[in-house]
Short mmCIF file of N, CA and C in Angstrom, two decimals:
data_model
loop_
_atom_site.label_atom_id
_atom_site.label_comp_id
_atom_site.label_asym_id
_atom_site.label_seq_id
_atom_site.Cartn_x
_atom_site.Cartn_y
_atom_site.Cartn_z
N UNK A 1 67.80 186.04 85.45
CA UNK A 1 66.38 185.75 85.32
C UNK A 1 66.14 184.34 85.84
N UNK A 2 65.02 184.31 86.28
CA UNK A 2 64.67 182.58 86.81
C UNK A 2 64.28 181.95 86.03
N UNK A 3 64.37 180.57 86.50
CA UNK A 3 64.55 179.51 85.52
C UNK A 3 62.92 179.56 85.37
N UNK A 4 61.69 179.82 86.36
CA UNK A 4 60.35 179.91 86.22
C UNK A 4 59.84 180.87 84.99
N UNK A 5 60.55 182.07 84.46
CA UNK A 5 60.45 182.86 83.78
C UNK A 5 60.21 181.89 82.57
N UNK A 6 61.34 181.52 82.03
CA UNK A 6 61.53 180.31 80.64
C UNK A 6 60.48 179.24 80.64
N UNK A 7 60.36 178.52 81.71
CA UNK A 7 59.40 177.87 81.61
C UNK A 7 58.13 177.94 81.21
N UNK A 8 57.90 179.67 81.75
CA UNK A 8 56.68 180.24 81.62
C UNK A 8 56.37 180.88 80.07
N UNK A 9 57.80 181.14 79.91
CA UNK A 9 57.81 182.01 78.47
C UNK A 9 57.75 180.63 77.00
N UNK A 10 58.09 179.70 77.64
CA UNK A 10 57.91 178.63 76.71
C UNK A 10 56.35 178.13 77.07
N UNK A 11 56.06 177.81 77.65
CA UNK A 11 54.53 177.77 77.50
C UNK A 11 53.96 178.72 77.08
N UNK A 12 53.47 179.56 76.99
CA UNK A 12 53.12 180.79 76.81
C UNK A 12 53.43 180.97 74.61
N UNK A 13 54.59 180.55 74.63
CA UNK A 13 55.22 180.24 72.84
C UNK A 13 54.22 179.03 72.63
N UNK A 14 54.12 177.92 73.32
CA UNK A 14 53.64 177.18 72.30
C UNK A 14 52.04 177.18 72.63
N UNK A 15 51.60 177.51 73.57
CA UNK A 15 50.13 178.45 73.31
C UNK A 15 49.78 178.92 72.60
N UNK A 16 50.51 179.98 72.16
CA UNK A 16 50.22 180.93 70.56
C UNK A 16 50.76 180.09 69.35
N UNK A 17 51.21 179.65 69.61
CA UNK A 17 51.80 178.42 68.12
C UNK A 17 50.56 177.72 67.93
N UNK A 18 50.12 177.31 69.08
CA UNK A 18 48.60 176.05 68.76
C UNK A 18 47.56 176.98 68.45
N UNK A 19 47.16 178.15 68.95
CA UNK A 19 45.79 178.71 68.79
C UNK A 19 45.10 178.89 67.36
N UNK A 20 46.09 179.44 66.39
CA UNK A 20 45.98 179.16 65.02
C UNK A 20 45.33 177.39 64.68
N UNK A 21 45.54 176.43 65.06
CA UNK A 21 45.02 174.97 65.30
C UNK A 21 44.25 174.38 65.77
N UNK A 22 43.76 175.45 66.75
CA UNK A 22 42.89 174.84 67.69
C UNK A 22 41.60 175.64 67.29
N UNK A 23 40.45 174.90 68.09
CA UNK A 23 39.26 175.04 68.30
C UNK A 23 39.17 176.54 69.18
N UNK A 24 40.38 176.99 69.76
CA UNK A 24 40.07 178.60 70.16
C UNK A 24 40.11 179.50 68.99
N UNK A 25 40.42 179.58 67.63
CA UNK A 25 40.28 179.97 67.08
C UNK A 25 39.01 180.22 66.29
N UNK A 26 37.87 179.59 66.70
CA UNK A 26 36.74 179.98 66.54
C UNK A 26 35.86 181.26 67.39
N UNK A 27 36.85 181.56 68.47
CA UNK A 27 36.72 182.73 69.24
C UNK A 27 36.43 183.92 68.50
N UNK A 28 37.76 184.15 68.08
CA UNK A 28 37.84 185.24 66.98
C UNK A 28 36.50 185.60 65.72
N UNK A 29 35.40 184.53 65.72
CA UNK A 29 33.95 184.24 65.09
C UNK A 29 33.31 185.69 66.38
N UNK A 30 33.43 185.63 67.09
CA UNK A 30 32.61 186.39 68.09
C UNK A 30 32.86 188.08 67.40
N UNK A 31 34.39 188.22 67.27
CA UNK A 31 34.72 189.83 66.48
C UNK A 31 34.59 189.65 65.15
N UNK A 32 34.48 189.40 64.80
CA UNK A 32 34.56 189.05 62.81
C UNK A 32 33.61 188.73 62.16
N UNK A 33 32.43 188.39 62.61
CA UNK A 33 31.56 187.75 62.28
C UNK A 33 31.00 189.15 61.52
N UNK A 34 29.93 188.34 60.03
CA UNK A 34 29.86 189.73 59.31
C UNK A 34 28.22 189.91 59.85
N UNK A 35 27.41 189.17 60.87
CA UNK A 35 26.38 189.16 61.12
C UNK A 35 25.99 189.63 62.24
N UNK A 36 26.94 190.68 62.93
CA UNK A 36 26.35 190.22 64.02
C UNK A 36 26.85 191.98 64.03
N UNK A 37 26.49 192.87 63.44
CA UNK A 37 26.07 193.93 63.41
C UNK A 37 24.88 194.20 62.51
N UNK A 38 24.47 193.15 62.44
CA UNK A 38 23.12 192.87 60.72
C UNK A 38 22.21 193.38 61.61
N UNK A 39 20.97 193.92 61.21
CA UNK A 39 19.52 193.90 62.17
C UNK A 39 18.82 192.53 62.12
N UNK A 40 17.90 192.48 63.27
CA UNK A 40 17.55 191.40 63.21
C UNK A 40 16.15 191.18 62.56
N UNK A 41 15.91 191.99 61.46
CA UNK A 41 14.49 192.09 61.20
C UNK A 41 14.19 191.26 59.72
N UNK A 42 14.73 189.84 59.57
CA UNK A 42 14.25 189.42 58.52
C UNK A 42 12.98 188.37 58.17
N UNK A 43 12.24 188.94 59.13
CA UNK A 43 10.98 188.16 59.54
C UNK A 43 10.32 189.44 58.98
N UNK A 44 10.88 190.31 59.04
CA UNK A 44 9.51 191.74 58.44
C UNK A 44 10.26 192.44 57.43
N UNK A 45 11.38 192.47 56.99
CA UNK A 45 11.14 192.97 55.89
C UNK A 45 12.12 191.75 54.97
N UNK A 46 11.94 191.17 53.45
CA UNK A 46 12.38 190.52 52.57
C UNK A 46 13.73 191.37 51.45
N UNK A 47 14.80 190.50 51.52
CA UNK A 47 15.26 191.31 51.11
C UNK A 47 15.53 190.62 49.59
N UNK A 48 15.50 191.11 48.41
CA UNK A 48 15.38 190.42 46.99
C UNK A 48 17.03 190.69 46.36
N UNK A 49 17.53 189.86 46.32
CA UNK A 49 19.09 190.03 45.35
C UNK A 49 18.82 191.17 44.39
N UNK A 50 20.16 192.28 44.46
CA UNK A 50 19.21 193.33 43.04
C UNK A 50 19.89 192.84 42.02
N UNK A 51 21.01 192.00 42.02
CA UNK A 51 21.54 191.49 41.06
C UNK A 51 21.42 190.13 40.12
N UNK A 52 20.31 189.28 40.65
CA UNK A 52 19.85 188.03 40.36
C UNK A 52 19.29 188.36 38.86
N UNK A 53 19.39 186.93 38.18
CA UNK A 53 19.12 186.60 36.78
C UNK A 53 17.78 186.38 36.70
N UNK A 54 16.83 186.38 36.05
CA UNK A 54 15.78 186.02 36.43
C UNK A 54 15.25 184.57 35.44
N UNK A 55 15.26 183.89 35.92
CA UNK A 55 15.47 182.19 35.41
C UNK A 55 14.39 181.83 34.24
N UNK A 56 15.11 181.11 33.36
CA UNK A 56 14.20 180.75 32.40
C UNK A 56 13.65 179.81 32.34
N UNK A 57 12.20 179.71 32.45
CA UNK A 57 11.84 178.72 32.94
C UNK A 57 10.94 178.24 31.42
N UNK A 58 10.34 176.87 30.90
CA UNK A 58 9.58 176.53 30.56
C UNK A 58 8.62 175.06 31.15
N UNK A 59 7.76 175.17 30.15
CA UNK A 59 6.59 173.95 30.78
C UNK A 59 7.06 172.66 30.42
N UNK A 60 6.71 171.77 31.00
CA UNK A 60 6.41 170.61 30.71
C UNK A 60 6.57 169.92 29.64
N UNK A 61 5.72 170.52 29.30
CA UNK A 61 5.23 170.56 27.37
C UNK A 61 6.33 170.71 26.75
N UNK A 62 7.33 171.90 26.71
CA UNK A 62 8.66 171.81 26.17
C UNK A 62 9.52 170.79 26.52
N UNK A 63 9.63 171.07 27.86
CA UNK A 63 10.78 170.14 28.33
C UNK A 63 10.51 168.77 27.43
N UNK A 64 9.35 168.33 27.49
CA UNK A 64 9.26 166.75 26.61
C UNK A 64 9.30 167.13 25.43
N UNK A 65 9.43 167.88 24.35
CA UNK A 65 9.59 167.56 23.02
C UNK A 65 11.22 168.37 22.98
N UNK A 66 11.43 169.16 23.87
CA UNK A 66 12.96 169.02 24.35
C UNK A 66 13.73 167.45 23.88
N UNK A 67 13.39 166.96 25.33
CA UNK A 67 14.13 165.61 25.23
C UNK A 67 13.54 164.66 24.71
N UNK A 68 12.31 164.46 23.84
CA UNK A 68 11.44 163.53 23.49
C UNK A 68 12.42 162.26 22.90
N UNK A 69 13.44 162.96 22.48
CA UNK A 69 14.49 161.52 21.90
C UNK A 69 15.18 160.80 22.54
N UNK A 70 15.54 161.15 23.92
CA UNK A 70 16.15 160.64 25.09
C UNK A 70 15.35 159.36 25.89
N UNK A 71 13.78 160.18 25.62
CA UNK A 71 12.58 159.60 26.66
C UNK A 71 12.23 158.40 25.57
N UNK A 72 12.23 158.82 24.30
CA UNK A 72 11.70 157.60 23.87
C UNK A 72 12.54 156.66 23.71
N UNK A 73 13.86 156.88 23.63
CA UNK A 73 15.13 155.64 23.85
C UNK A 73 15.27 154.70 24.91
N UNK A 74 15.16 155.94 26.07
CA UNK A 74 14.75 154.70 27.59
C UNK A 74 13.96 154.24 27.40
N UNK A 75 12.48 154.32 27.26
CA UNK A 75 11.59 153.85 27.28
C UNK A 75 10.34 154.47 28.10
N UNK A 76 10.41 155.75 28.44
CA UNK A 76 9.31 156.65 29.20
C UNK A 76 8.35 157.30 28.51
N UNK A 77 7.43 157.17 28.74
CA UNK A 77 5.57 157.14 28.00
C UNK A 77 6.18 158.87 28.01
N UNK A 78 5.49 159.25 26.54
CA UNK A 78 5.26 160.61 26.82
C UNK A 78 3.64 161.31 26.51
N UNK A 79 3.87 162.31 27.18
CA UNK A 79 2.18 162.85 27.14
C UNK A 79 1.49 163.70 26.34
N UNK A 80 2.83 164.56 25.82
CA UNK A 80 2.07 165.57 24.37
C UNK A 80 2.69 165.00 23.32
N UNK A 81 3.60 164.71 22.98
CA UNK A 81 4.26 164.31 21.97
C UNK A 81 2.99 163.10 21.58
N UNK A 82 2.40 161.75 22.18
CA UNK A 82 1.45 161.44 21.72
C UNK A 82 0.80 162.07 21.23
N UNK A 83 0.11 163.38 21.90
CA UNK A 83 -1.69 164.07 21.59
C UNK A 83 -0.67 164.58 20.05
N UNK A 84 0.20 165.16 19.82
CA UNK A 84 0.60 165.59 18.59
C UNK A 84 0.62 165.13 17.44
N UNK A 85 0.99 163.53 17.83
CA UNK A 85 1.37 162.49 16.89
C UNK A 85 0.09 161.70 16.29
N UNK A 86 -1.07 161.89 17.18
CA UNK A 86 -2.50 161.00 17.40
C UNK A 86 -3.04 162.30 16.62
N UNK A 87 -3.22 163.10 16.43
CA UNK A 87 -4.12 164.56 15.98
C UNK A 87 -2.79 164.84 14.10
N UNK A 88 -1.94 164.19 14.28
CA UNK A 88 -1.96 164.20 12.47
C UNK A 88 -2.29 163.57 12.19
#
């Protein structure tokens, strides 16, 4: 066999040794990608998680007599906790 063979077959080895390393490995994004058999229609129809929590939310109003002991330690004005305190 020629000595061009080896040469060739060793380049060729450390080609595939680097590709795992390299920036060609973002190639493989082109077959794998989980989007790119998706439709492209998410401008018209919305799609809603069916599995989402649905968040508990409260007002304002709670949240400050929530933390009203925090706020009044720093030093931050509060707004119902006054009207509460002014009306006993």
């Amino acid at each position: 066999i020629h000595w061009m063979f080896y040469v060739h077959l060793i380049c060729v080895s450390i080609l595939i040794a680097y590709i795992p390393f390299s920036k060609i490995m973002h190639m493989a994004g082109i077959f794998l990608s989980p989007t790119r058999n998706m439709r492209n229609d998410s401008r018209m129809r919305r799609h809603v998680n069916p599995w989402i929590k649905p968040a508990k939310l409260h007002t304002y109003e709670e949240w400050e007599k929530e933390f009203k002991d925090q706020l009044v330690e720093v030093g931050i004005p509060l707004e119902y906790a006054k009207e509460e305190g002014e009306s006993s």
